[in-house]
mmCIF file of C-alpha atoms and ligand atoms in Angstrom:
data_model
loop_
_atom_site.group_PDB
_atom_site.id
_atom_site.type_symbol
_atom_site.label_atom_id
_atom_site.label_comp_id
_atom_site.label_asym_id
_atom_site.label_seq_id
_atom_site.Cartn_x
_atom_site.Cartn_y
_atom_site.Cartn_z
ATOM 1 C CA MET A 121 -19.912 116.415 -7.060
ATOM 2 C CA LEU A 122 -18.757 113.428 -5.072
ATOM 3 C CA SER A 123 -17.819 113.139 -1.448
ATOM 4 C CA GLY A 124 -17.784 110.690 1.426
ATOM 5 C CA ILE A 125 -17.665 110.480 5.184
ATOM 6 C CA GLN A 126 -16.589 107.665 7.495
ATOM 7 C CA PRO A 127 -19.144 106.102 9.836
ATOM 8 C CA THR A 128 -16.407 105.387 12.385
ATOM 9 C CA SER A 129 -17.695 106.907 15.553
ATOM 10 C CA GLY A 130 -21.404 107.372 15.095
ATOM 11 C CA SER A 131 -21.692 111.061 15.784
ATOM 12 C CA PHE A 132 -20.158 113.499 13.319
ATOM 13 C CA HIS A 133 -18.206 116.383 14.827
ATOM 14 C CA LEU A 134 -18.417 120.080 14.108
ATOM 15 C CA GLY A 135 -15.357 119.935 11.817
ATOM 16 C CA ASN A 136 -17.067 117.328 9.615
ATOM 17 C CA TYR A 137 -20.154 119.482 9.368
ATOM 18 C CA LEU A 138 -18.582 122.893 8.764
ATOM 19 C CA GLY A 139 -15.690 121.560 6.679
ATOM 20 C CA ALA A 140 -17.684 119.271 4.421
ATOM 21 C CA VAL A 141 -21.313 118.275 5.025
ATOM 22 C CA ARG A 142 -22.656 121.826 4.979
ATOM 23 C CA GLN A 143 -21.187 122.313 1.512
ATOM 24 C CA TRP A 144 -22.704 118.992 0.402
ATOM 25 C CA VAL A 145 -26.131 120.355 1.302
ATOM 26 C CA ASP A 146 -25.490 123.693 -0.424
ATOM 27 C CA LEU A 147 -24.242 122.031 -3.605
ATOM 28 C CA GLN A 148 -26.905 119.336 -3.964
ATOM 29 C CA THR A 149 -29.515 121.319 -5.888
ATOM 30 C CA ALA A 150 -27.425 122.987 -8.575
ATOM 31 C CA ASN A 151 -25.252 119.908 -9.231
ATOM 32 C CA ASP A 152 -25.446 116.219 -9.924
ATOM 33 C CA ALA A 153 -24.288 115.167 -6.461
ATOM 34 C CA PHE A 154 -23.225 111.768 -5.061
ATOM 35 C CA TYR A 155 -22.594 111.458 -1.331
ATOM 36 C CA MET A 156 -21.761 108.302 0.539
ATOM 37 C CA VAL A 157 -21.025 106.741 3.883
ATOM 38 C CA VAL A 158 -17.650 105.068 3.355
ATOM 39 C CA ASP A 159 -17.878 101.815 5.274
ATOM 40 C CA LEU A 160 -15.162 100.154 3.154
ATOM 41 C CA HIS A 161 -12.774 102.870 4.308
ATOM 42 C CA ALA A 162 -13.907 102.399 7.908
ATOM 43 C CA ILE A 163 -12.599 98.820 8.085
ATOM 44 C CA THR A 164 -9.021 99.945 7.431
ATOM 45 C CA VAL A 165 -8.947 100.017 11.242
ATOM 46 C CA PRO A 166 -10.704 97.423 13.444
ATOM 47 C CA GLN A 167 -14.497 97.806 13.723
ATOM 48 C CA ASP A 168 -17.013 95.906 15.807
ATOM 49 C CA PRO A 169 -19.607 94.500 13.327
ATOM 50 C CA VAL A 170 -22.714 95.460 15.302
ATOM 51 C CA THR A 171 -21.404 98.962 15.946
ATOM 52 C CA LEU A 172 -20.317 99.456 12.340
ATOM 53 C CA ARG A 173 -23.783 98.589 11.028
ATOM 54 C CA GLN A 174 -25.403 100.868 13.584
ATOM 55 C CA ASN A 175 -22.977 103.723 12.897
ATOM 56 C CA THR A 176 -23.572 103.453 9.163
ATOM 57 C CA ARG A 177 -27.295 104.060 9.721
ATOM 58 C CA ILE A 178 -26.569 106.832 12.245
ATOM 59 C CA SER A 179 -24.268 108.504 9.703
ATOM 60 C CA ALA A 180 -26.847 108.354 6.929
ATOM 61 C CA ALA A 181 -29.501 109.721 9.298
ATOM 62 C CA GLN A 182 -27.225 112.636 10.229
ATOM 63 C CA LEU A 183 -26.632 113.453 6.572
ATOM 64 C CA LEU A 184 -30.387 113.599 6.056
ATOM 65 C CA GLY A 185 -30.771 115.538 9.310
ATOM 66 C CA ALA A 186 -28.190 118.047 8.062
ATOM 67 C CA GLY A 187 -30.343 118.662 5.005
ATOM 68 C CA LEU A 188 -29.393 116.216 2.265
ATOM 69 C CA ASP A 189 -32.498 115.525 0.231
ATOM 70 C CA PRO A 190 -32.636 112.243 -1.713
ATOM 71 C CA GLU A 191 -34.793 114.058 -4.275
ATOM 72 C CA HIS A 192 -31.808 116.257 -5.064
ATOM 73 C CA CYS A 193 -28.778 114.052 -4.482
ATOM 74 C CA THR A 194 -27.756 110.416 -4.512
ATOM 75 C CA LEU A 195 -27.074 109.239 -0.966
ATOM 76 C CA PHE A 196 -25.690 105.736 -0.569
ATOM 77 C CA VAL A 197 -23.452 103.360 1.355
ATOM 78 C CA GLN A 198 -20.117 102.602 -0.326
ATOM 79 C CA SER A 199 -20.244 98.798 0.177
ATOM 80 C CA HIS A 200 -23.609 98.683 -1.634
ATOM 81 C CA VAL A 201 -21.799 99.597 -4.843
ATOM 82 C CA PRO A 202 -19.215 96.852 -5.516
ATOM 83 C CA GLU A 203 -17.648 98.870 -8.347
ATOM 84 C CA HIS A 204 -15.726 100.889 -5.714
ATOM 85 C CA ALA A 205 -13.655 97.874 -4.700
ATOM 86 C CA GLN A 206 -13.342 96.752 -8.328
ATOM 87 C CA LEU A 207 -12.023 100.058 -9.639
ATOM 88 C CA ALA A 208 -9.775 100.385 -6.583
ATOM 89 C CA TRP A 209 -7.903 97.291 -7.737
ATOM 90 C CA VAL A 210 -7.238 98.877 -11.115
ATOM 91 C CA MET A 211 -6.091 102.068 -9.391
ATOM 92 C CA ASN A 212 -3.786 100.028 -7.121
ATOM 93 C CA CYS A 213 -2.050 98.858 -10.255
ATOM 94 C CA LEU A 214 -1.554 102.409 -11.534
ATOM 95 C CA THR A 215 -0.266 103.953 -8.308
ATOM 96 C CA GLY A 216 3.405 103.865 -7.414
ATOM 97 C CA PHE A 217 4.434 102.456 -4.051
ATOM 98 C CA GLY A 218 6.494 105.598 -3.376
ATOM 99 C CA GLU A 219 3.609 107.808 -4.373
ATOM 100 C CA ALA A 220 1.280 106.053 -1.934
ATOM 101 C CA SER A 221 3.956 106.166 0.768
ATOM 102 C CA ARG A 222 3.930 109.962 0.675
ATOM 103 C CA MET A 223 0.328 110.266 1.876
ATOM 104 C CA THR A 224 0.504 112.198 5.139
ATOM 105 C CA GLN A 225 -2.725 110.773 6.599
ATOM 106 C CA PHE A 226 -1.281 107.277 6.290
ATOM 107 C CA LYS A 227 1.927 108.381 7.972
ATOM 108 C CA ASP A 228 -0.057 109.955 10.857
ATOM 109 C CA LYS A 229 -2.396 107.015 11.305
ATOM 110 C CA SER A 230 0.187 104.278 10.949
ATOM 111 C CA SER A 231 2.447 105.934 13.500
ATOM 112 C CA ARG A 232 -0.529 106.004 15.884
ATOM 113 C CA TYR A 233 -1.308 102.282 15.426
ATOM 114 C CA GLY A 234 2.238 100.977 15.172
ATOM 115 C CA ALA A 235 3.647 98.799 12.374
ATOM 116 C CA GLU A 236 2.126 95.524 13.596
ATOM 117 C CA SER A 237 -1.442 96.858 13.736
ATOM 118 C CA THR A 238 -1.253 98.847 10.517
ATOM 119 C CA THR A 239 -3.081 97.056 7.712
ATOM 120 C CA VAL A 240 -2.328 97.097 4.007
ATOM 121 C CA GLY A 241 -5.880 98.475 3.704
ATOM 122 C CA LEU A 242 -4.844 101.571 5.624
ATOM 123 C CA PHE A 243 -1.950 101.997 3.215
ATOM 124 C CA THR A 244 -4.151 101.701 0.130
ATOM 125 C CA TYR A 245 -6.938 103.785 1.681
ATOM 126 C CA PRO A 246 -6.268 106.777 -0.637
ATOM 127 C CA ILE A 247 -6.418 104.483 -3.656
ATOM 128 C CA LEU A 248 -9.937 103.380 -2.777
ATOM 129 C CA GLN A 249 -10.746 107.065 -2.477
ATOM 130 C CA ILE A 250 -9.362 107.609 -6.008
ATOM 131 C CA ALA A 251 -11.798 104.980 -7.244
ATOM 132 C CA ASP A 252 -14.671 106.606 -5.321
ATOM 133 C CA ILE A 253 -14.114 109.912 -7.038
ATOM 134 C CA LEU A 254 -13.348 108.709 -10.562
ATOM 135 C CA LEU A 255 -16.278 106.290 -10.808
ATOM 136 C CA TYR A 256 -18.670 109.250 -10.897
ATOM 137 C CA GLN A 257 -16.545 111.460 -13.162
ATOM 138 C CA ALA A 258 -16.663 114.088 -10.437
ATOM 139 C CA ASP A 259 -15.634 117.643 -11.325
ATOM 140 C CA ALA A 260 -15.369 118.700 -7.705
ATOM 141 C CA VAL A 261 -14.941 117.048 -4.334
ATOM 142 C CA PRO A 262 -16.246 119.053 -1.355
ATOM 143 C CA VAL A 263 -13.957 118.236 1.583
ATOM 144 C CA GLY A 264 -11.939 119.767 4.407
ATOM 145 C CA GLU A 265 -8.264 120.682 4.077
ATOM 146 C CA ASP A 266 -7.052 117.295 5.386
ATOM 147 C CA GLN A 267 -8.382 115.611 2.226
ATOM 148 C CA ARG A 268 -6.631 117.897 -0.258
ATOM 149 C CA GLN A 269 -3.714 115.516 -0.787
ATOM 150 C CA HIS A 270 -6.099 112.633 -1.546
ATOM 151 C CA VAL A 271 -7.846 114.676 -4.222
ATOM 152 C CA GLU A 272 -4.480 115.649 -5.627
ATOM 153 C CA ILE A 273 -3.293 112.066 -6.001
ATOM 154 C CA THR A 274 -6.653 111.332 -7.653
ATOM 155 C CA ARG A 275 -5.872 113.974 -10.256
ATOM 156 C CA ASP A 276 -2.429 112.470 -10.897
ATOM 157 C CA ILE A 277 -3.748 108.953 -11.340
ATOM 158 C CA ALA A 278 -6.654 110.085 -13.534
ATOM 159 C CA GLU A 279 -4.188 111.905 -15.780
ATOM 160 C CA ARG A 280 -1.954 108.831 -15.876
ATOM 161 C CA PHE A 281 -4.850 106.610 -16.920
ATOM 162 C CA ASN A 282 -6.000 109.127 -19.533
ATOM 163 C CA SER A 283 -2.561 109.340 -21.123
ATOM 164 C CA ARG A 284 -1.677 105.646 -20.858
ATOM 165 C CA TYR A 285 -4.969 104.490 -22.372
ATOM 166 C CA THR A 286 -7.323 107.082 -23.783
ATOM 167 C CA PRO A 287 -9.031 110.071 -22.162
ATOM 168 C CA THR A 288 -11.556 108.456 -19.832
ATOM 169 C CA PHE A 289 -11.715 110.332 -16.560
ATOM 170 C CA THR A 290 -12.708 113.848 -15.629
ATOM 171 C CA ILE A 291 -9.908 115.474 -13.627
ATOM 172 C CA PRO A 292 -11.485 116.452 -10.285
ATOM 173 C CA LYS A 293 -10.776 119.556 -8.228
ATOM 174 C CA PRO A 294 -10.966 119.802 -4.461
ATOM 175 C CA TYR A 295 -13.789 122.098 -3.326
ATOM 176 C CA ILE A 296 -12.500 123.524 -0.058
ATOM 177 C CA LEU A 297 -13.934 126.612 1.635
ATOM 178 C CA LYS A 298 -11.079 128.549 3.171
ATOM 179 C CA GLU A 299 -13.022 129.779 6.212
ATOM 180 C CA THR A 300 -14.074 126.327 7.407
ATOM 181 C CA ALA A 301 -11.402 124.104 5.809
ATOM 182 C CA LYS A 302 -9.800 123.346 9.156
ATOM 183 C CA ILE A 303 -11.838 123.657 12.330
ATOM 184 C CA MET A 304 -9.489 123.386 15.291
ATOM 185 C CA ASP A 305 -9.720 121.469 18.557
ATOM 186 C CA LEU A 306 -11.291 123.645 21.287
ATOM 187 C CA GLN A 307 -8.672 122.628 23.864
ATOM 188 C CA ASP A 308 -5.666 122.579 21.561
ATOM 189 C CA PRO A 309 -6.167 125.058 18.713
ATOM 190 C CA GLY A 310 -2.842 123.916 17.237
ATOM 191 C CA ILE A 311 -4.423 120.678 15.983
ATOM 192 C CA LYS A 312 -7.543 120.066 13.899
ATOM 193 C CA MET A 313 -10.743 118.926 15.588
ATOM 194 C CA SER A 314 -10.759 115.150 15.293
ATOM 195 C CA LYS A 315 -12.051 112.019 16.985
ATOM 196 C CA SER A 316 -8.512 110.908 17.647
ATOM 197 C CA ALA A 317 -7.547 113.922 19.792
ATOM 198 C CA SER A 318 -6.370 113.043 23.267
ATOM 199 C CA SER A 319 -9.090 114.935 25.145
ATOM 200 C CA PRO A 320 -12.824 114.754 24.337
ATOM 201 C CA LYS A 321 -13.174 118.292 25.709
ATOM 202 C CA GLY A 322 -11.879 119.767 22.479
ATOM 203 C CA LEU A 323 -14.292 117.828 20.264
ATOM 204 C CA VAL A 324 -17.855 119.006 19.596
ATOM 205 C CA SER A 325 -19.929 115.916 18.737
ATOM 206 C CA LEU A 326 -23.155 116.752 16.960
ATOM 207 C CA LEU A 327 -25.173 114.076 18.755
ATOM 208 C CA ASP A 328 -24.056 114.988 22.277
ATOM 209 C CA GLU A 329 -26.501 116.693 24.626
ATOM 210 C CA PRO A 330 -26.405 120.365 23.515
ATOM 211 C CA LYS A 331 -25.602 121.265 27.129
ATOM 212 C CA VAL A 332 -22.418 119.202 26.990
ATOM 213 C CA SER A 333 -21.268 121.003 23.832
ATOM 214 C CA ALA A 334 -22.241 124.420 25.241
ATOM 215 C CA LYS A 335 -19.952 123.707 28.170
ATOM 216 C CA LYS A 336 -17.108 122.812 25.803
ATOM 217 C CA PHE A 337 -17.477 126.138 23.999
ATOM 218 C CA LYS A 338 -17.488 127.961 27.329
ATOM 219 C CA SER A 339 -14.293 126.271 28.478
ATOM 220 C CA ALA A 340 -12.504 126.566 25.107
ATOM 221 C CA VAL A 341 -8.833 127.470 25.371
ATOM 222 C CA THR A 342 -8.128 131.049 24.332
ATOM 223 C CA ASP A 343 -5.150 133.093 25.562
ATOM 224 C CA THR A 344 -4.158 135.441 28.368
ATOM 225 C CA ASP A 345 -5.065 138.546 26.404
ATOM 226 C CA THR A 346 -8.764 139.562 26.551
ATOM 227 C CA VAL A 347 -9.361 141.432 23.302
ATOM 228 C CA VAL A 348 -11.518 139.632 20.733
ATOM 229 C CA SER A 349 -9.576 139.964 17.495
ATOM 230 C CA TYR A 350 -8.623 137.723 14.579
ATOM 231 C CA ASP A 351 -5.025 136.546 14.415
ATOM 232 C CA GLU A 352 -4.463 132.920 13.463
ATOM 233 C CA GLU A 353 -0.804 132.964 14.494
ATOM 234 C CA ARG A 354 -0.988 134.666 17.833
ATOM 235 C CA LYS A 355 -4.605 133.991 18.808
ATOM 236 C CA PRO A 356 -5.435 130.589 17.284
ATOM 237 C CA GLY A 357 -8.093 129.743 19.893
ATOM 238 C CA VAL A 358 -10.047 132.983 19.554
ATOM 239 C CA SER A 359 -9.670 132.932 15.774
ATOM 240 C CA ASN A 360 -11.108 129.415 15.652
ATOM 241 C CA LEU A 361 -14.099 130.485 17.753
ATOM 242 C CA LEU A 362 -14.632 133.512 15.494
ATOM 243 C CA ARG A 363 -14.572 131.316 12.391
ATOM 244 C CA ILE A 364 -17.087 128.904 13.900
ATOM 245 C CA HIS A 365 -19.331 131.787 14.974
ATOM 246 C CA SER A 366 -19.104 133.313 11.519
ATOM 247 C CA ALA A 367 -20.008 130.002 9.833
ATOM 248 C CA LEU A 368 -23.031 129.474 12.093
ATOM 249 C CA SER A 369 -24.287 133.066 12.241
ATOM 250 C CA GLY A 370 -23.521 134.158 8.688
ATOM 251 C CA GLN A 371 -21.812 137.312 9.977
ATOM 252 C CA SER A 372 -18.334 138.090 8.714
ATOM 253 C CA VAL A 373 -15.357 137.870 11.054
ATOM 254 C CA GLU A 374 -14.918 141.677 10.726
ATOM 255 C CA GLN A 375 -18.518 142.259 11.786
ATOM 256 C CA LEU A 376 -18.006 139.942 14.754
ATOM 257 C CA VAL A 377 -14.813 141.672 15.854
ATOM 258 C CA ALA A 378 -16.701 144.999 15.794
ATOM 259 C CA HIS A 379 -19.626 143.414 17.637
ATOM 260 C CA PHE A 380 -17.384 142.109 20.432
ATOM 261 C CA GLU A 381 -15.366 145.304 20.804
ATOM 262 C CA GLY A 382 -14.983 146.165 24.480
ATOM 263 C CA LYS A 383 -16.302 142.730 25.491
ATOM 264 C CA MET A 384 -14.305 139.834 26.911
ATOM 265 C CA TYR A 385 -13.835 136.293 25.588
ATOM 266 C CA GLY A 386 -16.669 135.101 27.829
ATOM 267 C CA ALA A 387 -19.191 137.024 25.718
ATOM 268 C CA LEU A 388 -17.965 135.355 22.526
ATOM 269 C CA LYS A 389 -18.046 131.899 24.105
ATOM 270 C CA THR A 390 -21.547 132.333 25.562
ATOM 271 C CA GLU A 391 -22.933 133.625 22.286
ATOM 272 C CA LEU A 392 -21.292 130.796 20.376
ATOM 273 C CA ALA A 393 -22.716 128.205 22.780
ATOM 274 C CA GLU A 394 -26.201 129.643 22.217
ATOM 275 C CA LEU A 395 -25.784 129.815 18.475
ATOM 276 C CA PHE A 396 -24.622 126.209 18.314
ATOM 277 C CA THR A 397 -27.482 124.999 20.531
ATOM 278 C CA GLU A 398 -30.022 126.767 18.303
ATOM 279 C CA TRP A 399 -28.627 125.023 15.259
ATOM 280 C CA VAL A 400 -27.982 121.596 16.755
ATOM 281 C CA ALA A 401 -31.336 121.027 18.485
ATOM 282 C CA PRO A 402 -33.382 120.856 15.240
ATOM 283 C CA PHE A 403 -30.541 118.911 13.565
ATOM 284 C CA GLN A 404 -30.770 116.270 16.312
ATOM 285 C CA GLU A 405 -34.534 116.169 16.053
ATOM 286 C CA ARG A 406 -34.453 115.574 12.297
ATOM 287 C CA THR A 407 -31.722 112.955 12.682
ATOM 288 C CA SER A 408 -33.699 111.010 15.266
ATOM 289 C CA THR A 409 -36.806 111.059 13.062
ATOM 290 C CA PHE A 410 -34.799 109.230 10.389
ATOM 291 C CA LEU A 411 -33.310 106.859 12.965
ATOM 292 C CA ASP A 412 -36.738 106.020 14.344
ATOM 293 C CA ASP A 413 -37.699 104.508 10.998
ATOM 294 C CA PRO A 414 -34.801 102.268 9.923
ATOM 295 C CA ALA A 415 -36.917 100.562 7.233
ATOM 296 C CA GLU A 416 -37.493 103.914 5.518
ATOM 297 C CA LEU A 417 -33.817 104.833 5.947
ATOM 298 C CA ASP A 418 -32.742 101.543 4.350
ATOM 299 C CA ARG A 419 -35.193 102.157 1.511
ATOM 300 C CA VAL A 420 -33.666 105.604 0.834
ATOM 301 C CA LEU A 421 -30.193 104.029 0.835
ATOM 302 C CA ALA A 422 -31.289 101.232 -1.499
ATOM 303 C CA ILE A 423 -32.612 103.749 -4.027
ATOM 304 C CA GLY A 424 -29.349 105.703 -3.692
ATOM 305 C CA ALA A 425 -27.265 102.577 -4.266
ATOM 306 C CA GLU A 426 -29.235 101.722 -7.378
ATOM 307 C CA LYS A 427 -28.739 105.213 -8.813
ATOM 308 C CA ALA A 428 -25.038 105.146 -7.927
ATOM 309 C CA ARG A 429 -24.522 101.704 -9.481
ATOM 310 C CA ALA A 430 -26.050 102.826 -12.755
ATOM 311 C CA VAL A 431 -23.276 105.421 -13.106
ATOM 312 C CA ALA A 432 -20.463 103.418 -11.508
ATOM 313 C CA SER A 433 -21.016 100.289 -13.588
ATOM 314 C CA GLU A 434 -20.874 102.271 -16.791
ATOM 315 C CA THR A 435 -17.523 103.842 -15.840
ATOM 316 C CA LEU A 436 -16.114 100.485 -14.746
ATOM 317 C CA ALA A 437 -17.181 98.820 -18.018
ATOM 318 C CA THR A 438 -15.391 101.545 -19.990
ATOM 319 C CA VAL A 439 -12.271 101.143 -17.846
ATOM 320 C CA TYR A 440 -12.233 97.345 -18.234
ATOM 321 C CA ASP A 441 -12.570 97.748 -21.963
ATOM 322 C CA ARG A 442 -9.776 100.357 -22.240
ATOM 323 C CA ILE A 443 -7.437 98.211 -20.155
ATOM 324 C CA GLY A 444 -7.969 95.253 -22.446
ATOM 325 C CA PHE A 445 -9.923 92.837 -20.275
ATOM 326 C CA LEU A 446 -11.743 90.200 -22.268
ATOM 327 C CA PRO A 447 -15.491 90.875 -21.981
ATOM 328 C CA ALA A 448 -17.434 88.171 -20.145
ATOM 329 C CA ALA A 449 -19.480 86.399 -22.786
HETATM 330 P P1 TYM B 722 -13.653 111.872 7.239
HETATM 331 O O1 TYM B 722 -14.740 110.901 7.505
HETATM 332 O O2 TYM B 722 -12.443 111.841 8.100
HETATM 333 O O3 TYM B 722 -14.210 113.345 7.311
HETATM 334 C C1 TYM B 722 -15.360 113.754 6.582
HETATM 335 C C2 TYM B 722 -15.154 115.171 6.072
HETATM 336 O O4 TYM B 722 -14.946 116.070 7.176
HETATM 337 C C3 TYM B 722 -13.802 116.873 6.920
HETATM 338 N N1 TYM B 722 -13.171 117.233 8.201
HETATM 339 C C4 TYM B 722 -12.902 118.490 8.583
HETATM 340 N N2 TYM B 722 -13.102 119.674 7.985
HETATM 341 C C5 TYM B 722 -12.715 120.797 8.659
HETATM 342 N N3 TYM B 722 -12.157 120.763 9.887
HETATM 343 C C6 TYM B 722 -11.927 119.606 10.529
HETATM 344 N N4 TYM B 722 -11.385 119.592 11.742
HETATM 345 C C7 TYM B 722 -12.313 118.393 9.872
HETATM 346 N N5 TYM B 722 -12.243 117.083 10.209
HETATM 347 C C8 TYM B 722 -12.769 116.396 9.177
HETATM 348 C C9 TYM B 722 -12.904 115.994 6.066
HETATM 349 O O5 TYM B 722 -11.975 116.767 5.346
HETATM 350 C C10 TYM B 722 -13.911 115.301 5.173
HETATM 351 O O6 TYM B 722 -14.219 116.081 4.045
HETATM 352 N N6 TYM B 722 -11.158 110.020 3.340
HETATM 353 C C11 TYM B 722 -12.369 110.739 3.701
HETATM 354 C C12 TYM B 722 -13.646 110.058 3.264
HETATM 355 C C13 TYM B 722 -13.726 109.732 1.814
HETATM 356 C C14 TYM B 722 -13.894 110.649 0.755
HETATM 357 C C15 TYM B 722 -13.982 109.862 -0.421
HETATM 358 C C16 TYM B 722 -13.981 112.025 0.678
HETATM 359 C C17 TYM B 722 -13.706 108.478 1.274
HETATM 360 N N7 TYM B 722 -13.868 108.555 -0.063
HETATM 361 C C18 TYM B 722 -14.132 110.432 -1.685
HETATM 362 C C19 TYM B 722 -14.110 112.607 -0.573
HETATM 363 C C20 TYM B 722 -14.198 111.820 -1.735
HETATM 364 C C21 TYM B 722 -12.392 110.850 5.227
HETATM 365 O O7 TYM B 722 -11.832 110.068 5.928
HETATM 366 O O8 TYM B 722 -13.211 111.814 5.702
#
């Protein structure tokens, strides 16, 4: 297993947790799992140095707070393992310009920043992600739906390398849970929950005061009907709330629809706000324990980086050899 998360805005949001991080925790014991905070990816858009460093620690602390256990998985910071940038160069040279141009996340982001502020790094972002995944010979990549295309291009490039040289890379599969693959914005259920949404009211940040998030659940956009039922097309807001409830409570959507029969949307929203608060309060407490001891946090990350490098350097050495680079004497 291999996956990564950007440290861009400090606090993770509920989509990050339900779409990805929760699966990372569930998969860490039965698998050889590598999880990282992708600071190299973060600088594809401007970052303030002090904030970036701080957000990298905050991100690692949240991953531990969510339940990652360094005894069971390898948790590290991407820039601590230089092989990511090194393999990315090789992957740059295997990826077609047209192929990279078809990445929808790049198209979305570059249109938001405008041509002048769009960096070449943002364009080659998916290629660094290819390197991330292939360095660890990952079988599966637990992510949300928005990352599917990046895992798919990884498969294409791995196959290209394997056939051009000799079989070297495992072909990875995306690991995407249907129910939580795309958590929607609470104010605009037509778009995914994301830091870049226009209104912060639709975004549930895990490090916000639980009261603030409870209020966001209570004022979530639903529809003019009042019946709690699941219909993604016609009732996207209610369906999103039902999926979030189901993920947090462990009850199926069918059970929830039966449970809310004869009740109004308000009941669903209030229950969801309570459920979220019950989960997030201990998460915040655990996260702040890790943040209160940055020396210990850095030590955990240093051990993770060492474990990651042991694997990554071996893959890179094989790749360099297969490509025909002269070994350094
Ligand atoms: P990032 O930092 O944008 O998001 C981290 C994870 O959260 C998932 N996610 C969501 N899932 C469900 N609903 C949502 N609304 C939602 N929003 C975000 C994302 O799908 C992701 O799994 N490019 C990656 C980071 C990365 C990576 C990798 C991932 C770098 N290298 C290698 C996997 C493997 C990204 O920007 O994720």
